[in-house]
Coordinates of C-alpha atoms in Angstrom, one line a residue:
M499 CA -32.2 14.1 -20.3
N500 CA -28.6 14.7 -20.5
N501 CA -27.3 16.3 -23.6
N502 CA -24.1 14.3 -23.2
H503 CA -26.3 11.2 -24.0
L504 CA -27.8 12.7 -27.1
N505 CA -24.4 13.8 -28.5
K506 CA -24.2 12.4 -32.0
S507 CA -20.7 12.7 -32.3
I508 CA -20.6 9.8 -29.7
K509 CA -20.8 6.3 -31.3
N510 CA -23.1 4.3 -29.5
Y511 CA -22.8 0.3 -30.0
I512 CA -25.1 -2.2 -28.2
V513 CA -23.5 -5.5 -27.3
V514 CA -25.4 -8.1 -26.0
G515 CA -24.3 -10.8 -24.3
G516 CA -20.6 -9.8 -24.8
S517 CA -19.2 -9.4 -21.1
K518 CA -16.5 -12.6 -21.9
G519 CA -15.0 -14.3 -24.9
I520 CA -15.4 -12.6 -28.1
G521 CA -17.4 -9.9 -26.6
R522 CA -14.8 -8.9 -24.5
E523 CA -12.2 -8.6 -27.0
L524 CA -14.5 -6.8 -29.2
S525 CA -15.0 -4.3 -26.2
K526 CA -11.2 -3.9 -26.0
K527 CA -10.8 -2.9 -29.5
L528 CA -13.8 -0.6 -29.7
L529 CA -12.6 1.3 -26.9
K530 CA -9.5 2.0 -29.1
Q531 CA -11.7 4.6 -31.1
K532 CA -12.5 8.1 -30.3
N533 CA -16.1 8.9 -29.2
V534 CA -17.4 5.4 -28.8
R535 CA -19.8 4.5 -26.0
I536 CA -20.5 0.4 -25.4
I537 CA -23.9 -0.3 -24.3
L538 CA -23.6 -3.6 -22.5
L539 CA -26.7 -6.1 -22.1
S540 CA -25.8 -9.0 -20.1
R541 CA -26.2 -10.5 -16.8
N542 CA -22.8 -10.3 -15.9
N543 CA -20.7 -7.0 -15.9
I544 CA -17.5 -6.9 -18.1
D545 CA -14.0 -7.1 -16.4
I546 CA -12.8 -3.9 -18.1
K547 CA -13.1 -0.4 -16.2
S548 CA -14.0 2.0 -18.3
P549 CA -16.3 4.9 -18.4
K550 CA -17.1 4.5 -21.8
I551 CA -18.8 1.2 -21.0
K552 CA -22.5 1.4 -19.5
H553 CA -23.5 -1.9 -18.0
F554 CA -27.1 -2.9 -18.1
R555 CA -27.8 -6.1 -16.4
T556 CA -30.2 -8.0 -18.3
D557 CA -31.8 -11.5 -18.2
L558 CA -32.8 -12.4 -21.9
A559 CA -34.9 -15.2 -20.8
S560 CA -37.1 -12.6 -19.0
L561 CA -38.7 -10.8 -21.6
N562 CA -40.3 -8.3 -19.0
N563 CA -36.7 -7.4 -17.6
L564 CA -35.5 -7.3 -21.1
N565 CA -38.3 -4.6 -22.2
K566 CA -37.7 -2.5 -19.4
T567 CA -34.1 -2.6 -19.8
L568 CA -34.6 -1.4 -23.6
E569 CA -36.9 1.4 -22.2
L570 CA -34.5 2.6 -20.0
I571 CA -31.5 2.7 -22.9
K572 CA -33.9 4.8 -25.0
K573 CA -34.3 7.3 -22.4
K574 CA -30.7 7.7 -21.9
Y575 CA -29.5 7.1 -25.6
E576 CA -31.3 8.4 -28.6
N577 CA -28.7 7.2 -31.1
I578 CA -27.5 4.0 -32.2
Q579 CA -24.5 3.4 -34.4
G580 CA -24.2 -0.9 -34.5
I581 CA -25.8 -3.8 -32.7
I582 CA -23.7 -6.9 -32.1
F583 CA -25.3 -10.1 -30.7
L584 CA -23.2 -12.9 -28.9
Q585 CA -25.6 -14.0 -26.5
K586 CA -25.7 -17.7 -25.8
F587 CA -28.0 -19.7 -23.5
R588 CA -26.5 -21.6 -20.6
P589 CA -28.6 -24.2 -19.0
V590 CA -27.2 -24.8 -15.6
V591 CA -29.7 -27.9 -15.2
K592 CA -31.3 -29.2 -18.4
S593 CA -34.9 -29.5 -18.4
K594 CA -38.1 -29.7 -20.8
N595 CA -38.2 -25.9 -21.2
D596 CA -34.6 -25.7 -22.9
L597 CA -35.9 -25.6 -26.4
A598 CA -38.2 -22.8 -25.4
L599 CA -35.6 -20.8 -23.2
E600 CA -32.8 -21.3 -26.1
L601 CA -35.1 -19.9 -28.5
R602 CA -36.0 -16.8 -26.4
V603 CA -32.4 -16.2 -25.5
S604 CA -31.0 -16.5 -28.8
V605 CA -33.6 -15.7 -31.3
E606 CA -36.7 -14.2 -29.8
S607 CA -34.5 -11.5 -27.8
T608 CA -32.7 -10.8 -30.8
K609 CA -35.7 -9.9 -32.9
I610 CA -37.5 -7.9 -29.9
I611 CA -34.1 -6.0 -29.8
I612 CA -33.7 -5.1 -33.5
E613 CA -37.3 -4.1 -33.9
F614 CA -37.2 -1.9 -30.7
F615 CA -33.8 0.1 -32.1
K616 CA -34.4 -0.2 -36.0
D617 CA -35.7 3.7 -36.3
M618 CA -33.0 4.8 -34.0
F619 CA -29.9 4.4 -36.0
V620 CA -28.0 7.5 -36.8
D621 CA -28.1 8.9 -40.6
N622 CA -24.7 8.9 -41.9
S623 CA -23.6 5.8 -40.0
S624 CA -22.7 2.5 -40.8
K625 CA -26.0 1.3 -39.6
S626 CA -24.7 -2.1 -38.8
I627 CA -26.2 -5.4 -37.2
V628 CA -23.7 -8.2 -36.6
V629 CA -25.1 -11.7 -35.6
I630 CA -22.6 -14.1 -33.9
G631 CA -24.2 -17.6 -34.9
S632 CA -22.3 -20.9 -35.1
I633 CA -21.5 -23.8 -37.7
A634 CA -24.1 -25.6 -35.9
S635 CA -26.2 -23.8 -38.4
K636 CA -25.0 -25.7 -41.1
F637 CA -23.1 -28.7 -39.8
V638 CA -24.1 -30.7 -37.0
A639 CA -21.8 -30.3 -34.0
E640 CA -22.0 -33.4 -31.8
E641 CA -21.3 -32.0 -28.4
Q642 CA -24.0 -29.6 -28.8
S643 CA -27.7 -30.2 -28.1
I644 CA -30.5 -30.2 -30.5
D645 CA -31.9 -27.1 -29.3
Y646 CA -28.7 -25.3 -29.7
H647 CA -28.8 -26.5 -33.4
I648 CA -32.5 -25.2 -33.9
A649 CA -31.8 -22.0 -32.4
K650 CA -28.7 -21.4 -34.4
S651 CA -30.6 -22.2 -37.6
A652 CA -33.6 -20.0 -37.2
L653 CA -31.0 -17.1 -36.2
V654 CA -29.8 -17.6 -40.1
G655 CA -33.6 -17.1 -41.3
L656 CA -33.8 -13.9 -38.8
V657 CA -31.0 -12.6 -40.5
N658 CA -32.1 -13.0 -44.0
Y659 CA -35.3 -11.5 -43.4
Y660 CA -34.2 -8.5 -41.6
A661 CA -31.1 -7.9 -44.2
V662 CA -33.9 -7.4 -46.4
S663 CA -36.7 -5.8 -44.7
L664 CA -34.3 -3.1 -42.9
A665 CA -32.7 -2.5 -46.3
S666 CA -34.5 0.5 -47.1
K667 CA -33.4 2.3 -44.3
G668 CA -29.9 1.7 -44.9
I669 CA -29.1 -1.1 -42.3
H670 CA -27.2 -4.0 -43.3
V671 CA -27.7 -7.1 -41.3
N672 CA -25.1 -9.9 -41.5
M673 CA -24.1 -13.2 -39.4
L674 CA -21.2 -14.6 -38.2
S675 CA -20.9 -18.3 -38.0
P676 CA -17.1 -19.3 -36.2
S677 CA -15.6 -22.7 -35.8
T678 CA -13.9 -23.6 -32.3
T679 CA -12.1 -20.2 -31.1
I680 CA -9.4 -19.6 -28.5
K681 CA -10.6 -17.1 -25.8
K682 CA -9.3 -15.8 -22.8
E683 CA -11.5 -18.6 -20.9
N684 CA -10.3 -21.7 -22.8
K685 CA -6.9 -20.3 -23.6
F686 CA -5.5 -22.5 -20.5
F687 CA -7.6 -25.8 -21.7
Y688 CA -5.9 -25.7 -25.1
K689 CA -2.2 -25.1 -23.8
K690 CA -2.8 -27.9 -21.1
N691 CA -4.2 -30.2 -23.8
K692 CA -1.3 -30.1 -26.1
K693 CA -2.6 -33.3 -28.0
L694 CA -6.3 -31.7 -28.8
S695 CA -5.1 -28.3 -29.7
S696 CA -2.3 -29.8 -32.1
L697 CA -4.9 -31.8 -33.9
Y698 CA -6.9 -28.9 -34.1
N699 CA -3.8 -27.4 -35.6
E700 CA -3.3 -29.9 -38.0
L701 CA -6.9 -29.5 -39.2
S702 CA -6.9 -26.4 -40.0
P703 CA -5.5 -25.6 -44.0
L704 CA -4.2 -22.5 -42.1
K705 CA -2.9 -24.8 -39.6
K706 CA -3.4 -22.9 -36.5
M707 CA -6.3 -22.5 -34.6
M708 CA -8.7 -19.5 -34.7
K709 CA -8.3 -16.9 -31.8
S710 CA -11.2 -14.3 -30.9
Q711 CA -9.1 -11.2 -32.3
N712 CA -9.9 -12.9 -35.7
I713 CA -13.5 -12.9 -35.3
V714 CA -13.2 -9.4 -33.7
D715 CA -11.4 -8.0 -37.0
V716 CA -14.4 -9.2 -39.3
I717 CA -17.2 -7.9 -36.8
K718 CA -15.3 -4.6 -37.0
F719 CA -15.2 -4.7 -40.6
L720 CA -18.8 -5.3 -40.7
L721 CA -19.4 -2.6 -38.3
S722 CA -17.7 0.1 -40.6
K723 CA -19.0 2.0 -43.6
K724 CA -16.7 -0.1 -46.0
S725 CA -19.0 -3.0 -45.6
K726 CA -22.4 -0.9 -46.6
Y727 CA -22.8 -3.6 -49.5
V728 CA -22.4 -6.7 -47.4
N729 CA -25.6 -7.8 -46.4
G730 CA -27.7 -11.0 -45.6
Q731 CA -24.3 -12.8 -45.5
N732 CA -23.5 -15.9 -43.1
I733 CA -20.1 -15.7 -43.2
I734 CA -18.2 -19.0 -42.0
I735 CA -15.0 -18.2 -40.0
D736 CA -13.0 -21.4 -39.7
G737 CA -9.9 -21.0 -41.5
G738 CA -11.2 -23.1 -44.6
I739 CA -11.6 -26.4 -42.7
S740 CA -15.5 -26.7 -43.8
L741 CA -13.8 -26.8 -47.4
M742 CA -12.2 -29.8 -46.9
W743 CA -13.8 -33.5 -47.7
Q744 CA -14.6 -35.3 -44.9
E745 CA -13.4 -38.5 -46.1
V746 CA -10.1 -36.8 -46.9
V747 CA -9.9 -35.8 -43.4
G748 CA -11.2 -39.2 -42.1
R749 CA -8.5 -41.2 -44.1
K750 CA -5.5 -38.6 -43.1
Y751 CA -6.2 -38.6 -39.4
S752 CA -6.9 -42.6 -39.3
K753 CA -3.5 -43.0 -41.0
I754 CA -4.8 -44.9 -44.1
N755 CA -2.4 -43.9 -46.7
K756 CA -3.3 -43.1 -50.6
K757 CA -2.0 -46.7 -51.9
E758 CA -4.8 -48.4 -49.6
T759 CA -7.3 -45.8 -50.7
K760 CA -6.9 -46.3 -54.4
K761 CA -7.9 -50.1 -53.9
I762 CA -11.3 -48.9 -52.9

């Protein structure tokens, strides 16, 4: 076994499903730190060339493939600093098995990975698990399927359970539920569709859309020792949109003025 792999001065972060979007931005941020190694589990490799990134091609829909990957990681890297889950089930064609596959990729694989690594966290480290969920765990997003909503809601229960059951090990588990986010992959779309991006900007109390970097900053905090007493939280990151009363938003953007609403 390579002694370099066991060097406890190296911080090993497992990033699940993070080859694009928020995961890519997180990797860029983590790589700026000294003595960091990113263990990436995803179907596709990341487009960042760095010897600090170790990619393990993994299909989370295949439990056999996932378990083989976990055993391989265990042989090479004995200590874990934190785990970040960013995976998303993306069906190419809709089928009757979509719910089962959605739950396997989003929920069951998360459970398996946590169970596998829960005794491998380094003492005196942040010992943090961060699960990226969705506002669909609390609100109905019509553009998303019912399978997606079920899976994201199930993740809330998973986070709650592990936040309590792993607390005695010093591991804190939290969830982030972001709203619509500008990423490298959709940046051109929102730049091209100015009416839509302007509407989203106007909807936000902050008057601007969220960027992936905003989410990464919160993840980085949760991975630090400064967040040790933050545990079992589902943090909604939406700039405050969810605090606004829906009827007020509806009236505002349907151009119904206040005088008319007072007559109702």
